[in-house]
Amino acid sequence: MPVTILAPKAVRVGYGANPDHSDSEDSGSDPEGDVSMGLKRAAAGRKAAASGGSGSKYEIVTPGEVITDDPQWMRGHGTYVAPATTSIISSVAGTVTRTNKLLSVRPLRARYTPEVGDLVVGRIVEVQAKRWRVDVGSTQLASLPLSAINLPGGILRKRTETDELQIRTFFAEGDLLVAEVQQLFADGGAVLHTRSLKYGKLRNGVFVAVSGMGGGGGVVRSRRQVWTLESANGGGPVDIVLGVNGYVWISKHVETPEGLVDKTSGITNIEESVSATMYSSQNDRIGPETMREIGRIRGVVTALVDNGLRVDEDMVMRGYHEAVEMAMTSGEGPEDIYLGGERGEQLAAALTAV
Amino acid sequence: MASTQHVLLSPAELAYLHAALSLTPPIRPDGRAPAQFRPLVAETGILPGTNGSARICFADGTEAIVGVKAEVERTRLVDGATAGTEWKEGGSARGEGEDDDGGDKAGDSDWVELTVEIPGYRDDDAGTAFLAAMLSEALLADGAFAKRLWINRRFHWKLYLDVLLISPPLSYPLPLLSLTTHLALLATRLPRLKSEGDEDPFFDDDWAAARHLFPRSSSSTTKESARPPVTLLVMAVGNNIIFDPAKEELAVADVALAVSVAEDTTAAATTAATMDLDDAAAPAARSLRLLSIRTIDPPSRLTPPGVPNAANSAYGATTAQKQPEARTAEAEAVEGVWRAPRGGAKPLVMAALVQKVLEKGGVADEILDALDAVDLG
């Protein structure tokens, strides 16, 4: 079956009161009555929220909408107070959350806000004289100075003009890298570094962006963002990097060349042998089994995001094992890695049921 | 012509994608089968002010809306001489009766106006204009569509199709726009004509009596194709043929084609001639007709090549080399290193692509079936 065409889902009642959705029979008798009722309900809900009562479950506010006039509330994230008034106004579209006397709005969709120490996956979009500009899914491009990368061969020295001229041999436009946020500017711009063997250029795998997820779904900060998974069906070990910014990298796990490690002794030499492939853009040989399992993991990640679930190590591992079992029992056998549409929903249902 | 937007992928990613898609069977990044489309959500009749409308939405959030509006327009008489002959023909037509709709119903491609709007792109952007040209070309290719807009000798319907992509173009939007246009045209209804002959047209104001532009019941008498065309995006990597490519798949395509097909109902006679072939396989199968083929310039040709380890000066291998990129571009292919495809498409691959689309019971066939099943409201 090459295509599945579904009917649209019914509008969730009480989530977003859609005034022009008057053709649904269950919503009300006449359209005008429905609109006014919806507004009144929203107003009532807001009043209930402001006065501390627990009225409605969801309340969506839009930018510029007054949440409350009551001066007893404190403004939190996603809100502002207009000058010379006491009214708290939403600055984003999202749901209102109250913590004691603090009113904040959780955005429905948000860009990544960098924090020092975050592990991020980024893509080079611009090469400048002494630094790269990196897309990390934030409001601004992050910058990666030439002085914040490891030079090949593990040499520690001052960056010279030769390095500046050769800047594209390290990272060129389009290259993917994993890095850490080292420093933040006052305007929210981030400075990255890759001065560790864990960081650097990415190869041997696929990229998937799940950025922009506000409350609920998407990648969340957790204990481990990078781990190796022993894949099923003879796929071998697979590395997964969940960037805090919502960029995910799934690749074949490459062992450090052990022969070299044995021969040499001393920490600098290990670094040297590892960094031999640090700026390579040549993929290793990857078997079809591994590619299939990498594709399956990518499917799990997108299915999690499509169904509004969080993406972290635990969920990806459980989702992957579930997906392997689903493929075993399905008609096409373990070679079937498709997890879109209904299958993704099945997977999400199986994960949330436990 | 008209390349898609430039995609920024690293050489390592491109090499991986190309390797995965070249396997038999190919492993697509989202796990689909080679001929499988992304799941769609479709509905019709969403815009009350139009004659027909449709909305299609992919799971990744790309969404398109098409509205069809019709208005009555006076047919331009070409010049004195032809006008005279037309009147003569008109006399004969009146004598023969109304149901003779053979030669005198002539359509004009001016009767259909199609505009495409893509957020973030100008109206006169080359890509947008090319998309609009491709979609209208498919509609007007056989001339049968414009004929449907004929009211009488002096008047015709002028059809305005507004194709809107309402999300940023995450992938090349051609298949999405084409499918949405197809659905909108299927849902399009025109008021029933009450007047007769060449008098000023007068319509039934009961909308319930309005007729579909493409009547659903396959009446055997109509000679025109009973369905609007669909344009499918097909690409090839190595010897694999892949339908409905996503953005990153298109970025490694060797060749990409936009193939427009329509159901061929005139084939009733021709199938009789080729009965010995078709009869055993599928007597009821529709036969598909190729309307147009356009090559899409895949963005893969603009991608930067990868640098093989042996030539990479990043770890001091060949520091003497002045311009590593320039040299490696001419070097031999190394496994695991991306090289942009060069040269034209192979004729055999092109033929296989078209063959795959037109196959009986193939992808286009099933797409049309699936679109048929959508509730037209």
XYZ file of C-alpha atoms in Angstrom:
731
model
C 0.000 0.000 0.000
C 1.887 3.076 -1.132
C -0.265 5.683 0.510
C -2.567 5.968 3.482
C -5.005 8.837 3.518
C -6.698 9.562 6.796
C -9.602 11.776 7.691
C -8.692 14.710 9.919
C -8.974 14.212 13.631
C -11.855 15.851 15.407
C -11.091 19.096 17.180
C -10.402 18.484 20.840
C -13.223 20.012 22.825
C -12.147 22.499 25.451
C -8.603 22.804 24.151
C -8.953 25.562 21.648
C -12.518 26.790 21.362
C -12.708 27.178 17.606
C -15.451 29.706 16.859
C -15.814 29.000 13.147
C -16.135 25.272 13.668
C -19.893 25.596 13.680
C -20.619 22.625 11.437
C -20.014 20.062 14.162
C -23.339 19.032 15.566
C -22.266 18.457 19.126
C -20.822 21.895 19.742
C -24.025 23.849 19.947
C -27.164 24.961 18.205
C -26.408 28.334 16.612
C -22.952 29.681 15.798
C -23.279 33.007 17.589
C -24.355 31.394 20.812
C -21.399 29.093 20.571
C -18.907 31.937 20.173
C -20.136 33.924 23.103
C -20.265 30.848 25.253
C -16.706 29.975 24.321
C -15.499 33.435 25.240
C -17.366 33.385 28.473
C -15.945 30.012 29.310
C -12.423 31.236 28.639
C -13.036 34.330 30.737
C -14.435 32.244 33.534
C -11.474 29.928 33.344
C -9.092 32.857 33.530
C -10.876 34.254 36.521
C -10.763 30.901 38.195
C -7.053 30.591 37.509
C -6.381 34.079 38.780
C -8.385 33.675 41.943
C -6.696 30.440 42.833
C -9.586 28.144 42.004
C -8.968 25.070 39.872
C -11.338 25.605 36.979
C -10.209 24.540 33.514
C -7.432 22.091 32.761
C -6.026 23.876 29.742
C -5.871 27.518 29.117
C -4.199 28.772 26.008
C -3.169 32.385 25.888
C -1.821 34.306 22.948
C 0.873 37.001 22.931
C -0.533 40.277 24.228
C -3.399 38.661 26.068
C -3.988 39.915 29.610
C -3.760 36.969 31.981
C -4.740 38.799 35.135
C -5.099 42.336 36.554
C -4.739 41.182 40.122
C -1.545 42.648 41.700
C -1.106 39.680 44.040
C 0.428 37.582 41.232
C 4.074 37.575 40.272
C 5.078 37.358 36.670
C 7.139 34.355 35.530
C 8.583 33.148 32.240
C 6.660 34.027 29.118
C 4.921 37.040 30.618
C 5.523 40.728 31.081
C 3.940 43.595 32.975
C 3.016 46.605 30.926
C 4.493 49.828 32.340
C 2.328 51.729 34.840
C -0.144 48.866 35.162
C -0.402 45.775 37.275
C -1.750 43.479 34.587
C 0.338 40.479 33.644
C 0.395 39.943 29.885
C 1.483 36.845 28.018
C 4.421 37.269 25.669
C 4.166 33.844 24.023
C 1.431 31.491 22.860
C 1.119 28.707 25.353
C -0.526 27.331 28.431
C -0.703 29.176 31.732
C 0.908 27.447 34.683
C 0.728 28.619 38.264
C 3.274 27.831 40.937
C 2.044 29.255 44.241
C 1.769 32.943 43.312
C 3.928 32.791 40.232
C 2.210 32.962 36.847
C 4.141 31.694 33.878
C 3.292 30.654 30.349
C 4.739 27.483 28.873
C 5.115 28.061 25.141
C 3.570 25.593 22.688
C 6.677 25.820 20.542
C 9.948 27.322 21.604
C 13.462 27.679 20.355
C 16.322 26.320 22.354
C 17.734 28.609 25.030
C 21.378 27.667 25.594
C 22.806 27.143 29.044
C 26.436 26.703 30.018
C 27.389 23.029 30.022
C 24.706 21.866 27.596
C 25.690 19.187 25.144
C 24.498 20.295 21.735
C 24.605 19.021 18.191
C 25.096 21.807 15.688
C 25.609 22.461 12.049
C 28.154 24.894 10.645
C 26.413 27.543 8.579
C 29.131 30.118 8.202
C 32.908 30.149 8.271
C 34.566 33.351 9.370
C 38.193 34.333 9.815
C 38.729 33.019 13.312
C 35.512 31.275 14.170
C 32.581 29.297 12.866
C 28.939 30.202 13.196
C 26.901 27.183 14.228
C 23.186 26.556 13.954
C 22.050 25.026 17.240
C 18.329 25.700 16.856
C 18.494 28.779 19.046
C 17.322 32.286 18.224
C 20.864 33.189 17.259
C 23.752 31.338 15.735
C 26.249 30.066 18.253
C 29.905 30.738 17.646
C 32.769 28.290 17.805
C 36.157 30.051 17.977
C 39.141 28.482 16.304
C 40.841 28.498 19.692
C 38.121 26.286 21.176
C 38.770 23.194 19.074
C 41.316 20.441 19.455
C 43.980 20.554 16.797
C 44.589 17.249 15.033
C 47.347 15.218 16.510
C 46.599 16.491 19.990
C 49.146 19.235 19.736
C 48.726 22.052 22.219
C 49.896 25.274 20.679
C 48.834 28.764 19.776
C 46.607 29.065 16.702
C 48.628 30.522 13.882
C 47.789 32.183 10.607
C 48.251 28.849 8.873
C 45.402 27.453 10.939
C 43.250 30.410 10.034
C 43.900 29.835 6.356
C 43.118 26.143 6.745
C 39.968 26.733 8.764
C 37.779 24.825 6.293
C 39.826 21.667 6.682
C 38.533 21.421 10.245
C 34.904 22.343 9.715
C 33.283 23.520 6.501
C 29.747 24.733 5.857
C 27.188 22.010 6.460
C 29.357 19.906 8.737
C 27.736 18.512 11.845
C 29.467 18.560 15.182
C 28.791 17.777 18.794
C 29.966 20.414 21.240
C 29.407 21.878 24.670
C 28.192 25.366 25.506
C 31.133 27.087 27.141
C 29.917 30.598 27.669
C 26.841 32.727 27.165
C 26.557 36.294 25.989
C 24.111 38.652 27.624
C 21.850 38.507 24.564
C 21.534 34.729 24.777
C 24.117 33.858 22.139
C 26.279 30.861 22.953
C 29.972 30.134 22.559
C 30.789 26.481 22.019
C 33.875 24.374 22.494
C 34.942 20.929 21.340
C 38.010 20.545 23.527
C 37.395 16.962 24.514
C 37.641 13.642 22.757
C 33.891 13.246 23.229
C 33.219 16.209 20.980
C 33.996 16.954 17.384
C 32.831 16.265 13.858
C 30.094 13.703 13.274
C 30.045 11.010 10.601
C 28.804 7.433 9.957
C 25.178 8.187 10.682
C 21.989 10.160 10.270
C 20.735 13.403 11.690
C 17.219 14.150 12.844
C 15.995 17.447 14.229
C 13.275 17.373 16.862
C 13.812 20.932 17.958
C 11.163 23.501 18.688
C 9.094 21.356 21.005
C 7.720 23.415 23.830
C 6.065 21.794 26.825
C 6.014 18.018 26.808
C 7.715 16.543 23.775
C 11.228 16.816 22.520
C 14.631 16.252 24.039
C 14.873 17.045 27.724
C 17.999 17.647 29.789
C 18.882 14.411 31.479
C 21.681 12.509 33.139
C 23.047 10.985 29.968
C 22.743 12.536 26.549
C 25.205 10.231 24.788
C 25.214 6.488 25.002
C 25.870 3.360 22.992
C 23.093 0.912 22.287
C 23.626 -2.708 21.361
C 21.182 -3.026 18.485
C 19.136 -6.068 17.608
C 19.249 -8.189 14.434
C 23.022 -8.124 14.200
C 23.263 -4.396 13.824
C 26.128 -4.037 16.258
C 26.645 -1.118 18.605
C 25.046 2.205 17.678
C 25.869 5.582 19.200
C 23.075 7.995 19.998
C 23.686 11.660 20.748
C 20.676 13.589 22.001
C 21.616 17.241 21.816
C 19.817 19.319 24.417
C 18.875 21.633 21.556
C 16.749 18.915 19.978
C 19.223 17.849 17.330
C 19.791 14.120 17.415
C 22.599 12.147 15.844
C 22.467 8.371 15.413
C 25.563 6.668 14.097
C 27.509 3.474 13.946
C 29.761 3.063 16.972
C 33.405 3.188 15.975
C 35.913 1.702 18.359
C 39.083 3.632 18.952
C 41.800 1.820 17.038
C 43.032 -0.516 19.758
C 46.130 -1.622 17.993
C 47.401 1.906 18.168
C 46.500 2.236 21.820
C 48.401 -0.925 22.690
C 51.498 0.071 20.826
C 51.749 3.489 22.289
C 51.733 4.426 25.910
C 50.896 7.674 27.579
C 47.809 9.766 27.448
C 48.984 12.169 24.759
C 49.542 9.333 22.337
C 46.052 7.959 22.811
C 44.725 11.374 22.062
C 46.865 11.488 18.969
C 45.575 8.213 17.598
C 41.958 9.081 18.295
C 42.196 12.500 16.781
C 43.595 11.059 13.592
C 40.039 10.726 12.363
C 38.697 13.726 14.229
C 38.124 15.934 11.192
C 37.476 13.191 8.684
C 34.463 13.386 6.384
C 34.947 9.850 5.130
C 32.507 7.254 6.416
C 33.644 3.835 7.531
C 32.139 0.769 5.949
C 28.653 0.317 7.402
C 26.751 -2.911 6.902
C 23.120 -2.957 5.781
C 22.080 -4.473 9.129
C 23.545 -1.518 10.984
C 21.937 0.941 8.586
C 18.594 -0.727 9.113
C 18.860 -0.495 12.902
C 19.991 3.135 12.679
C 16.912 3.788 10.567
C 14.750 2.044 13.148
C 16.127 4.192 15.970
C 15.510 7.296 13.872
C 11.931 6.104 13.391
C 11.541 5.644 17.154
C 12.759 9.189 17.818
C 10.413 10.744 15.257
C 7.504 8.620 16.477
C 8.132 9.794 20.045
C 8.144 13.415 18.933
C 5.094 13.052 16.676
C 3.131 11.710 19.599
C 4.255 14.388 22.053
C 6.431 12.170 24.218
C 9.732 13.211 25.707
C 12.931 11.985 24.109
C 15.527 10.720 26.567
C 17.642 7.627 27.069
C 14.970 5.659 28.866
C 12.240 6.380 26.323
C 14.458 5.734 23.315
C 15.682 2.412 24.744
C 12.185 1.240 25.615
C 10.851 2.492 22.320
C 13.566 0.695 20.410
C 12.930 -2.644 22.106
C 9.211 -2.190 21.540
C 9.840 -1.393 17.876
C 11.988 -4.486 17.420
C 9.245 -6.638 18.892
C 6.594 -4.935 16.791
C 8.616 -5.668 13.669
C 9.041 -9.326 14.714
C 5.313 -9.823 15.035
C 4.378 -7.798 11.963
C 3.927 -9.384 8.583
C 7.108 -8.187 6.951
C 9.445 -9.455 9.660
C 12.420 -7.758 11.305
C 13.491 -6.043 8.100
C 10.518 -3.719 8.277
C 11.597 -0.532 9.984
C 8.745 1.793 9.055
C 7.387 3.556 12.138
C 5.323 6.382 10.662
C 1.616 7.010 10.867
C -0.386 4.338 12.662
C 2.657 2.326 13.690
C 4.093 5.326 15.486
C 0.843 5.739 17.356
C 0.889 2.051 18.257
C 4.414 2.406 19.553
C 3.543 5.469 21.606
C 0.480 3.752 23.025
C 2.574 0.744 24.034
C 5.104 3.012 25.725
C 2.616 5.096 27.660
C 0.545 2.088 28.711
C 3.322 0.604 30.843
C 15.173 23.394 -14.311
C 14.362 25.286 -11.114
C 16.290 23.599 -8.415
C 14.815 23.103 -5.020
C 16.150 25.120 -2.175
C 19.709 24.508 -1.205
C 20.041 21.935 1.519
C 22.864 22.093 3.969
C 24.091 18.586 4.721
C 27.576 17.484 5.602
C 29.498 15.291 3.140
C 29.453 12.468 5.682
C 25.661 12.580 5.926
C 25.311 12.670 2.157
C 27.624 9.691 1.778
C 25.641 7.745 4.378
C 22.283 8.572 2.787
C 23.520 7.692 -0.665
C 24.913 4.384 0.559
C 21.682 3.510 2.381
C 19.508 4.388 -0.604
C 21.698 2.456 -3.035
C 21.221 -0.847 -1.199
C 18.760 -3.400 -2.513
C 16.191 -2.923 -1.121
C 16.980 0.689 -0.247
C 16.849 1.757 3.394
C 15.145 5.108 3.499
C 15.888 7.362 6.447
C 12.271 7.256 7.594
C 11.932 3.532 6.983
C 9.397 3.719 4.180
C 9.238 1.224 1.349
C 10.565 2.623 -1.956
C 7.108 3.262 -3.373
C 5.483 4.311 -0.126
C 4.175 7.837 0.395
C 4.170 9.671 3.662
C 0.835 9.237 5.430
C -1.565 12.043 4.640
C -4.487 13.672 6.310
C -6.952 14.929 3.729
C -10.267 16.714 3.758
C -12.351 18.636 1.257
C -14.852 21.436 1.388
C -13.006 23.484 3.978
C -13.480 26.896 2.351
C -17.164 27.836 2.160
C -16.604 30.682 -0.318
C -15.150 28.528 -3.047
C -16.558 26.154 -5.619
C -14.291 23.452 -4.292
C -11.446 23.238 -1.835
C -9.191 20.714 -0.194
C -6.547 20.492 2.465
C -3.807 17.908 2.734
C -1.376 17.659 5.567
C 1.649 15.417 6.000
C 2.632 13.989 9.361
C 5.723 16.214 9.441
C 3.477 19.266 9.474
C 3.650 20.407 5.847
C 0.213 21.424 4.837
C -1.388 22.773 1.682
C -4.746 24.327 0.899
C -6.251 24.662 -2.551
C -9.320 26.726 -3.370
C -11.067 26.646 -6.730
C -13.239 29.556 -7.787
C -15.211 29.797 -10.989
C -16.692 32.772 -12.729
C -18.593 33.142 -15.970
C -16.635 34.873 -18.684
C -17.553 35.926 -22.178
C -15.689 33.931 -24.771
C -13.573 36.081 -26.989
C -14.368 35.716 -30.674
C -11.062 35.370 -32.409
C -11.674 37.557 -35.471
C -14.241 38.207 -38.161
C -13.469 35.243 -40.374
C -13.493 32.620 -37.645
C -16.510 34.232 -36.048
C -18.368 33.746 -39.304
C -17.444 30.100 -39.499
C -18.368 29.683 -35.881
C -21.832 30.960 -36.518
C -22.154 28.575 -39.386
C -21.061 25.733 -37.146
C -23.453 26.977 -34.530
C -26.319 26.574 -36.921
C -25.366 23.028 -37.644
C -24.945 22.256 -33.972
C -28.395 23.537 -33.206
C -29.732 21.351 -35.925
C -28.014 18.268 -34.603
C -28.965 18.799 -31.000
C -27.330 19.505 -27.674
C -25.824 16.151 -26.846
C -23.369 16.315 -29.703
C -20.332 17.533 -27.835
C -17.711 16.389 -30.247
C -15.772 18.965 -32.190
C -17.438 22.274 -31.438
C -16.614 22.315 -27.711
C -13.206 23.858 -27.771
C -11.381 24.843 -24.623
C -8.702 27.421 -24.232
C -5.826 27.295 -21.788
C -6.606 30.892 -20.797
C -9.675 29.624 -19.017
C -7.639 28.242 -16.147
C -5.493 30.431 -13.950
C -3.333 28.742 -11.366
C -1.259 30.535 -8.774
C 1.054 28.961 -6.226
C 2.025 30.645 -3.017
C 4.813 29.385 -0.817
C 5.628 31.190 2.412
C 8.996 32.882 2.381
C 9.201 32.963 -1.402
C 8.252 35.715 -3.784
C 5.437 35.204 -6.260
C 7.849 35.564 -9.158
C 10.488 33.333 -7.619
C 11.727 30.859 -10.211
C 10.863 27.841 -8.085
C 7.327 29.027 -7.397
C 6.700 29.941 -11.016
C 8.031 26.561 -12.105
C 5.738 24.740 -9.684
C 2.741 26.687 -10.974
C 3.731 26.016 -14.569
C 4.113 22.307 -13.900
C 0.756 22.003 -12.177
C -1.146 23.942 -14.846
C 0.715 22.169 -17.625
C -0.501 18.840 -16.298
C -4.057 20.150 -16.184
C -4.063 21.607 -19.662
C -1.898 19.038 -21.393
C -4.642 17.083 -23.114
C -7.105 19.941 -23.607
C -9.904 17.837 -22.147
C -9.945 19.793 -18.935
C -10.566 23.181 -20.552
C -13.398 21.641 -22.539
C -15.261 20.975 -19.313
C -15.438 24.694 -18.720
C -17.390 25.321 -21.905
C -20.886 26.691 -21.234
C -22.019 27.670 -24.683
C -20.643 29.320 -27.752
C -20.473 32.736 -26.120
C -19.660 31.969 -22.520
C -17.345 29.762 -20.509
C -16.269 29.255 -16.940
C -13.037 30.863 -15.925
C -11.418 28.787 -13.198
C -9.070 30.278 -10.631
C -7.020 27.776 -8.682
C -5.237 29.170 -5.661
C -2.650 26.757 -4.355
C -1.279 27.690 -0.961
C 1.396 25.971 1.006
C 0.691 27.097 4.541
C 3.761 25.650 6.215
C 7.382 26.295 5.383
C 8.491 23.972 2.572
C 10.194 21.194 4.524
C 10.486 19.076 1.404
C 9.959 19.767 -2.288
C 6.210 20.484 -2.208
C 5.276 19.332 -5.705
C 3.535 16.027 -4.819
C 1.678 17.653 -1.934
C 0.426 20.537 -4.064
C -0.526 18.245 -6.900
C -2.495 15.864 -4.690
C -4.277 18.762 -3.009
C -5.156 20.327 -6.366
C -6.462 16.986 -7.532
C -8.721 16.649 -4.494
C -9.952 20.222 -4.766
C -10.879 19.714 -8.409
C -12.666 16.487 -7.553
C -14.689 18.411 -4.991
C -15.378 21.345 -7.309
C -18.998 21.917 -8.190
C -20.452 24.319 -10.705
C -24.062 25.569 -10.644
C -26.447 23.729 -12.912
C -27.154 25.503 -16.177
C -30.811 26.315 -16.761
C -30.612 28.289 -19.987
C -30.298 26.579 -23.308
C -28.249 27.091 -26.397
C -26.301 30.293 -26.910
C -28.455 32.615 -24.827
C -26.985 34.385 -21.787
C -26.332 31.681 -19.196
C -28.810 31.385 -16.396
C -28.101 29.081 -13.490
C -30.045 27.135 -10.942
C -29.447 28.893 -7.603
C -29.939 25.711 -5.648
C -26.422 24.670 -4.622
C -27.606 21.172 -3.900
C -28.332 20.762 -7.586
C -24.866 21.889 -8.591
C -22.890 19.464 -10.640
C -19.410 18.182 -9.991
C -16.846 19.351 -12.466
C -15.643 15.764 -12.525
C -18.755 13.593 -12.105
C -18.069 10.673 -9.774
C -20.161 8.045 -11.490
C -18.033 6.794 -14.325
C -20.538 7.267 -17.110
C -19.263 5.408 -20.082
C -20.523 8.015 -22.535
C -18.062 10.763 -21.606
C -15.070 10.701 -23.808
C -12.859 12.939 -21.684
C -10.762 11.695 -18.811
C -12.947 11.545 -15.755
C -10.259 12.521 -13.265
C -7.928 15.456 -12.950
C -4.265 14.555 -13.374
C -1.745 13.918 -10.621
C 1.900 14.831 -10.703
C 4.237 12.499 -8.879
C 7.800 13.170 -7.844
C 10.072 10.233 -8.542
C 13.781 9.988 -8.046
C 16.490 7.467 -8.678
C 19.579 6.614 -6.681
C 21.705 4.033 -8.403
C 19.189 1.531 -9.722
C 16.595 2.196 -7.043
C 13.453 4.123 -7.831
C 12.023 6.082 -4.951
C 8.665 7.834 -4.730
C 7.751 10.918 -2.718
C 11.295 11.688 -1.597
C 11.854 13.704 1.542
C 14.221 16.640 1.488
C 17.299 14.739 2.560
C 16.591 11.947 0.087
C 16.289 14.433 -2.764
C 19.641 15.820 -1.681
C 21.399 12.650 -2.859
C 19.259 11.932 -5.929
C 20.989 11.066 -9.173
C 17.932 12.154 -11.112
C 14.518 13.458 -10.126
C 11.458 13.606 -12.354
C 8.003 15.109 -12.046
C 5.686 12.804 -13.946
C 2.088 13.837 -14.626
C -0.394 11.104 -15.341
C -4.102 11.019 -15.907
C -6.640 8.308 -16.191
C -7.274 7.521 -19.792
C -10.893 6.790 -20.473
C -10.499 7.157 -24.213
C -8.657 3.895 -23.961
C -11.918 1.975 -24.072
C -11.420 1.588 -27.787
C -7.696 1.070 -27.641
C -7.932 -1.613 -24.994
C -10.148 -3.498 -27.349
C -7.278 -3.496 -29.792
C -4.782 -4.644 -27.211
C -7.213 -6.967 -25.533
C -4.952 -9.944 -25.873
C -2.481 -8.255 -23.514
C -4.739 -6.767 -20.897
C -7.597 -9.184 -20.759
C -6.026 -11.835 -18.618
C -4.283 -9.476 -16.209
C -6.897 -6.943 -15.181
C -9.911 -6.255 -17.315
C -11.262 -3.532 -15.024
C -7.944 -1.764 -14.448
C -7.734 1.828 -15.495
C -5.201 2.687 -18.068
C -2.961 5.589 -17.329
C -1.835 8.172 -19.767
C 1.374 10.089 -19.530
C 0.751 13.820 -19.776
C 4.098 15.409 -19.116
C 7.544 14.793 -17.719
C 9.767 17.433 -16.254
C 13.208 16.908 -14.843
C 13.787 18.483 -11.476
C 17.284 19.661 -10.857
C 18.130 17.817 -7.636
C 20.064 19.822 -5.051
C 22.611 17.001 -4.939
C 24.577 18.611 -7.754
C 25.325 21.652 -5.652
C 26.555 19.759 -2.606
C 30.183 19.997 -1.541
C 32.315 16.887 -2.061
C 33.828 15.056 0.878
C 37.543 14.915 1.410
C 39.006 11.420 1.635
C 41.229 10.779 4.622
C 44.233 10.251 2.416
C 43.973 13.769 1.061
C 42.859 15.476 4.251
C 45.422 17.989 5.376
C 43.673 18.388 8.729
C 46.058 15.913 10.293
C 49.131 16.810 8.432
C 48.905 14.051 5.834
C 49.634 16.191 2.807
C 50.267 19.667 4.019
C 52.193 20.490 0.889
C 49.007 20.407 -1.135
C 47.801 23.908 -1.864
C 44.094 23.436 -2.513
C 42.878 20.112 -1.184
C 39.261 20.600 -2.291
C 40.179 21.342 -5.877
C 42.351 18.280 -6.144
C 39.990 15.806 -4.580
C 37.132 16.887 -6.787
C 38.987 15.323 -9.696
C 40.148 12.257 -7.796
C 38.795 8.731 -8.065
C 35.731 7.760 -6.068
C 36.601 6.529 -2.596
C 34.154 4.444 -0.599
C 32.437 6.436 2.127
C 33.295 9.797 0.588
C 30.541 11.853 -0.979
C 30.821 12.960 -4.584
C 28.101 14.990 -6.211
C 26.565 13.232 -9.228
C 27.902 14.452 -12.518
C 26.482 14.431 -16.002
C 22.992 13.700 -17.222
C 20.628 10.925 -16.324
C 20.983 7.608 -18.065
C 18.225 6.982 -20.615
C 17.624 3.518 -19.181
C 17.027 4.946 -15.711
C 14.682 7.599 -17.094
C 12.718 4.953 -18.968
C 12.518 2.783 -15.866
C 11.238 5.734 -13.818
C 8.410 6.468 -16.234
C 7.644 2.791 -16.627
C 7.354 2.390 -12.866
C 4.860 5.256 -12.639
C 2.667 4.048 -15.464
C 2.694 0.402 -14.405
C -0.704 -1.206 -14.176
C -1.649 -1.572 -10.533
C 1.418 0.492 -9.736
C 1.880 3.530 -7.589
C -0.084 6.073 -9.622
C -2.949 3.629 -9.848
C -3.103 3.158 -6.096
C -2.743 6.882 -5.462
C -5.774 7.533 -7.627
C -7.689 4.804 -5.797
C -6.769 6.249 -2.421
C -7.775 9.755 -3.492
C -11.052 8.325 -4.758
C -11.825 7.069 -1.294
C -11.605 10.540 0.269
C -14.969 11.785 1.354
C -15.945 14.730 -0.813
C -18.443 16.050 1.696
